[in-house]
Each structure stands twice: as structure tokens, then as C-alpha cells.
Short mmCIF file of C-alpha atoms in Angstrom, two decimals:
data_model
loop_
_atom_site.label_atom_id
_atom_site.label_comp_id
_atom_site.label_asym_id
_atom_site.label_seq_id
_atom_site.Cartn_x
_atom_site.Cartn_y
_atom_site.Cartn_z
CA MET A 914 78.76 118.05 120.53
CA ASP A 915 76.37 119.68 118.05
CA LEU A 916 79.07 119.75 115.40
CA LEU A 917 79.93 116.09 115.98
CA TYR A 918 76.26 115.17 115.75
CA VAL A 919 75.81 117.09 112.49
CA VAL A 920 78.96 115.61 110.94
CA LEU A 921 78.87 111.99 112.16
CA ILE A 922 75.34 111.07 113.21
CA ALA A 923 72.78 113.32 111.51
CA PRO A 924 73.24 111.87 107.98
CA PHE A 925 72.31 108.40 109.25
CA ALA A 926 69.69 109.57 111.74
CA ASP A 927 67.83 111.75 109.24
CA PHE A 928 67.91 109.71 106.03
CA ALA A 929 66.75 106.12 105.59
CA PHE A 930 68.79 105.66 102.40
CA MET A 931 71.97 106.46 104.35
CA GLN A 932 70.99 103.90 106.99
CA ARG A 933 70.48 101.21 104.34
CA ALA A 934 73.74 102.16 102.61
CA LEU A 935 75.67 101.89 105.88
CA PHE A 936 74.03 98.61 106.87
CA GLY A 937 74.60 97.07 103.45
CA SER A 938 78.22 98.18 103.21
CA LEU A 939 78.98 96.93 106.74
CA LEU A 940 77.47 93.57 105.82
CA LEU A 941 79.64 93.45 102.71
CA SER A 942 82.74 94.15 104.79
CA LEU A 943 81.85 91.36 107.20
CA GLY A 944 81.79 88.78 104.42
CA ALA A 945 84.19 90.11 101.79
CA CYS A 946 87.15 91.25 103.90
CA PRO A 947 88.03 87.78 105.31
CA VAL A 948 87.74 86.36 101.79
CA GLY A 949 90.11 89.11 100.66
CA VAL A 950 92.64 88.02 103.29
CA PHE A 951 92.69 84.49 101.86
CA LEU A 952 92.94 85.87 98.32
CA MET A 953 95.96 87.91 99.35
CA LEU A 954 97.64 85.03 101.19
CA ARG A 955 97.14 82.82 98.13
CA ARG A 956 98.69 85.55 95.94
CA MET A 957 95.48 85.65 93.92
CA SER A 958 94.64 89.34 94.37
CA LEU A 959 94.66 90.08 90.65
CA SER A 960 92.65 86.91 90.02
CA GLY A 961 89.99 88.36 92.31
CA ASP A 962 89.97 91.52 90.23
CA ALA A 963 89.60 89.46 87.06
CA MET A 964 86.69 87.50 88.54
CA ALA A 965 85.03 90.77 89.59
CA HIS A 966 84.92 91.80 85.95
CA GLY A 967 83.97 88.27 84.98
CA ILE A 968 80.53 88.64 86.55
CA LEU A 969 79.74 91.59 84.29
CA PRO A 970 78.41 89.68 81.23
CA GLY A 971 75.97 87.66 83.36
CA ALA A 972 74.75 90.74 85.21
CA ALA A 973 74.48 92.58 81.90
CA ALA A 974 72.46 89.70 80.38
CA GLY A 975 70.07 89.89 83.34
CA PHE A 976 69.78 93.63 82.79
CA LEU A 977 69.23 93.14 79.05
CA PHE A 978 66.20 90.90 79.58
CA PHE A 979 64.76 92.14 82.88
CA GLY A 980 66.15 95.63 83.46
CA LEU A 981 67.63 96.66 86.81
CA GLU A 982 66.09 93.74 88.70
CA ILE A 983 68.24 92.31 91.48
CA LEU A 984 67.48 88.61 91.18
CA PRO A 985 68.09 88.14 87.41
CA MET A 986 71.27 90.22 87.52
CA THR A 987 72.50 88.30 90.56
CA ILE A 988 71.84 84.90 89.01
CA GLY A 989 73.47 86.00 85.78
CA GLY A 990 76.49 87.32 87.67
CA LEU A 991 76.88 84.06 89.60
CA ILE A 992 76.74 81.98 86.42
CA ALA A 993 79.20 84.23 84.56
CA GLY A 994 81.58 84.36 87.52
CA ALA A 995 81.56 80.59 87.84
CA ILE A 996 82.22 80.20 84.10
CA VAL A 997 85.17 82.61 84.24
CA ALA A 998 86.69 80.97 87.34
CA LEU A 999 86.29 77.42 86.03
CA GLY A 1000 87.21 78.33 82.47
CA ALA A 1001 90.42 80.11 83.42
CA GLY A 1002 91.35 77.25 85.74
CA ALA A 1003 90.70 74.67 83.02
CA VAL A 1004 92.78 76.57 80.47
CA SER A 1005 95.72 76.82 82.89
CA ARG A 1006 95.44 73.15 83.86
CA PHE A 1007 95.07 71.60 80.38
CA THR A 1008 97.22 73.97 78.30
CA VAL A 1009 100.65 75.59 78.58
CA GLN A 1010 99.15 78.93 79.60
CA ARG A 1011 99.48 80.00 83.23
CA GLU A 1012 96.43 80.94 85.32
CA ASP A 1013 97.25 84.65 85.51
CA ALA A 1014 97.34 84.92 81.71
CA SER A 1015 94.11 82.95 81.24
CA MET A 1016 92.42 85.05 83.94
CA ALA A 1017 93.51 88.23 82.15
CA ALA A 1018 92.13 86.93 78.85
CA PHE A 1019 88.79 85.96 80.37
CA TYR A 1020 88.64 89.28 82.24
CA LEU A 1021 89.14 91.38 79.09
CA ILE A 1022 86.62 89.37 77.09
CA SER A 1023 84.07 89.55 79.93
CA LEU A 1024 84.48 93.29 80.41
CA ALA A 1025 84.04 94.03 76.71
CA LEU A 1026 81.05 91.68 76.40
CA GLY A 1027 79.36 93.09 79.50
CA VAL A 1028 79.72 96.71 78.39
CA LEU A 1029 78.39 95.75 74.95
CA LEU A 1030 75.32 94.01 76.41
CA VAL A 1031 74.45 96.91 78.70
CA SER A 1032 74.87 99.39 75.85
CA MET A 1033 72.43 97.43 73.67
CA ARG A 1034 69.50 98.34 75.90
CA GLY A 1035 70.53 100.86 78.50
CA SER A 1036 71.85 104.39 78.64
CA SER A 1037 75.16 105.70 79.92
CA VAL A 1038 73.49 106.08 83.33
CA ASP A 1039 72.61 102.36 83.38
CA LEU A 1040 76.17 101.49 82.37
CA MET A 1041 77.55 103.60 85.22
CA HIS A 1042 75.14 101.86 87.61
CA VAL A 1043 76.35 98.42 86.54
CA LEU A 1044 80.03 99.36 86.56
CA PHE A 1045 80.16 101.47 89.72
CA GLY A 1046 77.06 100.48 91.69
CA THR A 1047 74.61 102.61 93.66
CA VAL A 1048 75.17 101.97 97.34
CA LEU A 1049 72.75 104.78 98.24
CA ALA A 1050 69.96 103.01 96.34
CA LEU A 1051 70.08 99.71 98.24
CA ASP A 1052 66.57 98.49 99.02
CA ASN A 1053 65.29 95.77 101.35
CA GLU A 1054 65.60 93.11 98.64
CA ALA A 1055 69.25 93.97 98.03
CA LEU A 1056 69.98 94.01 101.76
CA ALA A 1057 68.36 90.59 102.15
CA LEU A 1058 70.49 89.21 99.31
CA ILE A 1059 73.69 90.66 100.78
CA GLY A 1060 72.76 89.34 104.22
CA GLY A 1061 72.22 85.85 102.82
CA ILE A 1062 75.58 85.92 101.04
CA VAL A 1063 77.34 87.05 104.22
CA ALA A 1064 75.65 84.31 106.27
CA VAL A 1065 76.72 81.63 103.77
CA THR A 1066 80.25 83.03 103.71
CA LEU A 1067 80.66 83.03 107.48
CA VAL A 1068 79.28 79.50 107.83
CA VAL A 1069 81.57 78.14 105.09
CA LEU A 1070 84.60 79.91 106.58
CA PHE A 1071 83.80 78.44 109.99
CA VAL A 1072 83.38 74.89 108.65
CA PHE A 1073 86.38 74.89 106.28
CA TRP A 1074 88.65 77.29 108.17
CA ARG A 1075 91.51 74.85 108.82
CA ALA A 1076 91.47 73.51 105.27
CA LEU A 1077 91.48 77.03 103.80
CA VAL A 1078 94.37 78.13 106.02
CA ALA A 1079 96.32 74.96 105.24
CA GLU A 1080 95.83 75.44 101.52
CA CYS A 1081 97.19 78.98 101.79
CA LEU A 1082 100.33 77.74 103.54
CA ASP A 1083 101.04 74.53 101.63
CA PRO A 1084 98.41 73.31 99.12
CA LEU A 1085 100.50 70.30 98.03
CA PHE A 1086 100.81 69.08 101.62
CA LEU A 1087 97.05 69.47 102.18
CA ARG A 1088 96.28 67.43 99.05
CA SER A 1089 98.70 64.71 100.15
CA VAL A 1090 97.17 64.27 103.61
CA SER A 1091 93.52 65.15 103.01
CA ARG A 1092 90.84 64.88 100.37
CA LEU A 1093 89.78 68.46 101.10
CA GLY A 1094 92.60 70.01 99.05
CA THR A 1095 90.86 70.32 95.69
CA PRO A 1096 87.33 70.84 97.13
CA ALA A 1097 88.65 73.59 99.41
CA HIS A 1098 90.07 75.42 96.41
CA PHE A 1099 86.80 75.37 94.49
CA ILE A 1100 84.77 76.19 97.61
CA PHE A 1101 86.97 79.22 98.12
CA LEU A 1102 86.54 80.33 94.50
CA GLY A 1103 82.79 80.00 95.03
CA LEU A 1104 83.02 82.31 98.06
CA VAL A 1105 84.97 84.83 96.00
CA VAL A 1106 82.36 84.88 93.24
CA LEU A 1107 79.50 84.99 95.75
CA ASN A 1108 80.92 88.00 97.59
CA LEU A 1109 81.77 89.79 94.37
CA VAL A 1110 78.16 89.38 93.28
CA GLY A 1111 77.04 90.78 96.64
CA GLY A 1112 79.44 93.69 96.30
CA PHE A 1113 78.22 94.30 92.76
CA GLN A 1114 74.83 95.34 94.17
CA ALA A 1115 76.42 98.25 96.03
CA LEU A 1116 79.75 99.04 94.40
CA GLY A 1117 79.42 97.75 90.83
CA THR A 1118 81.66 95.30 89.03
CA LEU A 1119 84.67 97.63 88.86
CA LEU A 1120 84.80 98.54 92.57
CA SER A 1121 83.41 95.51 94.40
CA VAL A 1122 86.85 93.90 94.62
CA GLY A 1123 88.20 97.07 96.27
CA LEU A 1124 86.32 96.45 99.52
CA MET A 1125 87.55 92.88 99.41
CA MET A 1126 91.25 93.55 98.86
CA LEU A 1127 92.23 96.95 100.28
CA PRO A 1128 91.32 96.23 103.94
CA ALA A 1129 93.02 92.83 103.66
CA ALA A 1130 96.16 94.38 102.17
CA SER A 1131 96.18 97.01 104.94
CA ALA A 1132 95.76 94.42 107.71
CA ARG A 1133 98.82 92.53 106.42
CA PHE A 1134 101.04 95.40 107.56
CA TRP A 1135 99.85 95.08 111.16
CA THR A 1136 99.79 91.33 111.87
CA SER A 1137 101.07 88.07 110.40
CA ARG A 1138 98.46 85.74 111.94
CA VAL A 1139 95.44 84.82 109.86
CA GLU A 1140 92.72 85.18 112.52
CA PRO A 1141 93.71 88.69 113.72
CA MET A 1142 94.28 89.67 110.09
CA CYS A 1143 90.70 88.77 109.19
CA VAL A 1144 89.30 90.64 112.20
CA LEU A 1145 91.41 93.71 111.49
CA ALA A 1146 90.45 93.65 107.80
CA VAL A 1147 86.77 93.65 108.76
CA LEU A 1148 87.29 96.58 111.16
CA ILE A 1149 89.15 98.52 108.46
CA GLY A 1150 86.31 97.74 106.07
CA PHE A 1151 83.79 99.05 108.61
CA ALA A 1152 85.77 102.27 109.09
CA SER A 1153 86.17 102.74 105.33
CA CYS A 1154 82.45 102.33 104.71
CA LEU A 1155 81.51 104.76 107.47
CA SER A 1156 84.05 107.42 106.50
CA GLY A 1157 83.36 106.98 102.78
CA LEU A 1158 79.61 107.45 103.19
CA LEU A 1159 80.14 110.51 105.38
CA LEU A 1160 82.60 111.95 102.86
CA SER A 1161 80.20 111.36 99.99
CA TYR A 1162 77.33 112.97 101.92
CA HIS A 1163 79.13 116.12 103.05
CA ALA A 1164 81.23 116.65 99.90
CA ALA A 1165 78.55 115.50 97.41
CA LEU A 1166 80.82 112.79 95.99
CA PRO A 1167 79.92 109.38 94.50
CA SER A 1168 79.55 106.97 97.41
CA GLY A 1169 81.21 103.86 95.99
CA PRO A 1170 84.47 105.56 94.98
CA ALA A 1171 84.49 107.47 98.29
CA ILE A 1172 84.34 104.18 100.22
CA ILE A 1173 87.15 102.62 98.19
CA LEU A 1174 89.30 105.77 98.44
CA SER A 1175 88.81 105.77 102.22
CA ALA A 1176 90.10 102.20 102.27
CA GLY A 1177 92.97 103.38 100.06
CA VAL A 1178 93.93 106.04 102.61
CA VAL A 1179 94.11 103.36 105.32
CA TYR A 1180 96.25 101.26 102.99
CA PHE A 1181 98.81 104.04 102.46
CA VAL A 1182 98.87 104.80 106.19
CA SER A 1183 99.53 101.11 106.82
CA ILE A 1184 102.36 101.11 104.28
CA MET A 1185 104.00 103.96 106.17
CA PHE A 1186 103.35 103.09 109.82
CA GLY A 1187 102.40 99.40 110.02
CA THR A 1188 104.28 97.19 112.47
CA ARG A 1189 104.88 94.26 110.07
CA GLY A 1190 107.15 95.03 107.13
CA ALA A 1191 105.97 98.60 106.60
CA LEU A 1192 108.37 101.42 105.76
CA ARG A 1193 108.62 102.74 109.33
CA ALA A 1194 109.19 99.26 110.79
CA ARG A 1195 111.89 98.51 108.23
CA ALA A 1196 113.60 101.86 108.89
CA ILE A 1197 113.66 101.18 112.65
CA ARG A 1198 115.05 97.69 112.08
CA HIS A 1199 117.71 99.10 109.77
CA ARG A 1200 118.80 101.70 112.37
CA HIS A 1201 119.05 98.97 115.02
CA ARG A 1202 121.31 96.91 112.75
CA ILE A 1203 123.60 99.88 112.17
CA ALA A 1204 123.72 100.66 115.89
#
């Protein structure tokens, strides 16, 4: 019992910064993981990654003028993310270029511009903070911001759940029978940007999409229904945050990458042993066909 207490409980019982890091990362999982499920079902996973980098110039502009202040960097990130999402969508709609290519172009430009802006004022330490986050440095202001984002996300998902699910399955049918087709798409993109901005506070622009996508991708190997998939993705996110923080504490590793790598371990386990289309399930089905 003493060993279990020292390994699992003592880091959170003895240190307030670990408590805030755990609370903030669990909140992020609650909001971001269901959004990640919809991103995956829409086959927009790489678009989510592009939008994660798209918030960097706005956050960097906030840093350039106000330093490491949460509110200016958050507002800047929201504006930049919205510009990237709308700009890439407009390019794909009004030109011959497809959305994945326009997203890639906006992502590369945003990443380069953001790094340039941070480098103009800050040090390499500041750049690492913006790119990879500091989950162990979350304060009450950051937790309040993340909590507000999660609350908005859950309310919007509850109100527009059926429209979001329908658009994943057949967007053309939804637009033909309801006026919610196009609004649902842009509402969803808004949720993606909002949760990426929240994740940026803890995990930085390069890793925030990891907590959104890896639990969702893992859950897909265990169920094919949207509701259980969202719940399972959240639970995987919870487990990844807890194990990642404990790993970072005991092994003196960076917390953000430890959380994402913990989620990556669950992903590879799901690939091997999941019940829906994983390697083990396919091998069993193949043996049954031969028999």
C-alpha cells in the first residue's frame, strides 16, 4: 500500500502544481476527445493538425505584444485559427485546389510565421513554451479558461449532436433535408479551434491535437457507435493524462510529451487487441473463414 501511495497518489497529494496539471488535463480530455471523434469520422484528422498549427501566429502575436499572458495569446490564437479554417475552406471552395492541400499550405505558412514572431522577442525557452506548452505551470486563470471552453463544447455538442452525427454520415443528405448542414460544419470547426486553443495552454501548438486525436483513434478500434466511442475516448484521455503526469514526475520527463506518448501506447495496444478491425480481430476472423 505504501508503494502504491508513493507512486500513484503522493505526487498529487503533495504538490499543488500536479493537482492543477491533472485537473486541467482532465478538463481538456473531457472537451477535446469527443471533438476528436467527430474529426476522425469526418476524415479530417490531418486538418485538425493543420488548424492546431494555424493558431500559432495569433498566439505568437499576443506573446509579442503582451508576453506570456493568457488572455491576449488566447484571443490571438482564436482569431488566427478562425482565419486558417475559413481561409483554407474558401480556397478549396472557390479554386481548383482541394481542402487538404490548402490546409497544408496555410499550416506551413502559419507555423513559419508563428516561430518567426516568437523569435523576434522571446528566447528559445519561450519558443519551447509556445510550441510544447507547460502543463505543470497551469494557474487558476488558465484553468478557468479551459473550464469555460469545455463547458461551451459540451453544451454545443448536446444541442447539435444529431446534426453533427448526420453530417459525419451523409453531409449531402443533411443539407438536402435541413438548413443545419452548413451551419453545423462551421460550428464544428469553431469547436475544433476552441479546443485547440484550450489545449495550447497546456500542451502547446504542436501537441494539443494529440490529446484530441489519439484517444479518438484508439476508441475506434473498440466500438463503431458514436456515443460509446466518445465516452471511451474521454476515458482513454483521462488515463493518458494521469499516466503521463505520473511518468513525467517519476522519470523527470517533459509532461506534455509524456501525456501524448501515453495516449500513443494505448493507440498501439488498440491496434493490436481492439475488437473492431484491429489486427487480432482480423486474424481471428481470418482463421474462422479458413476453418
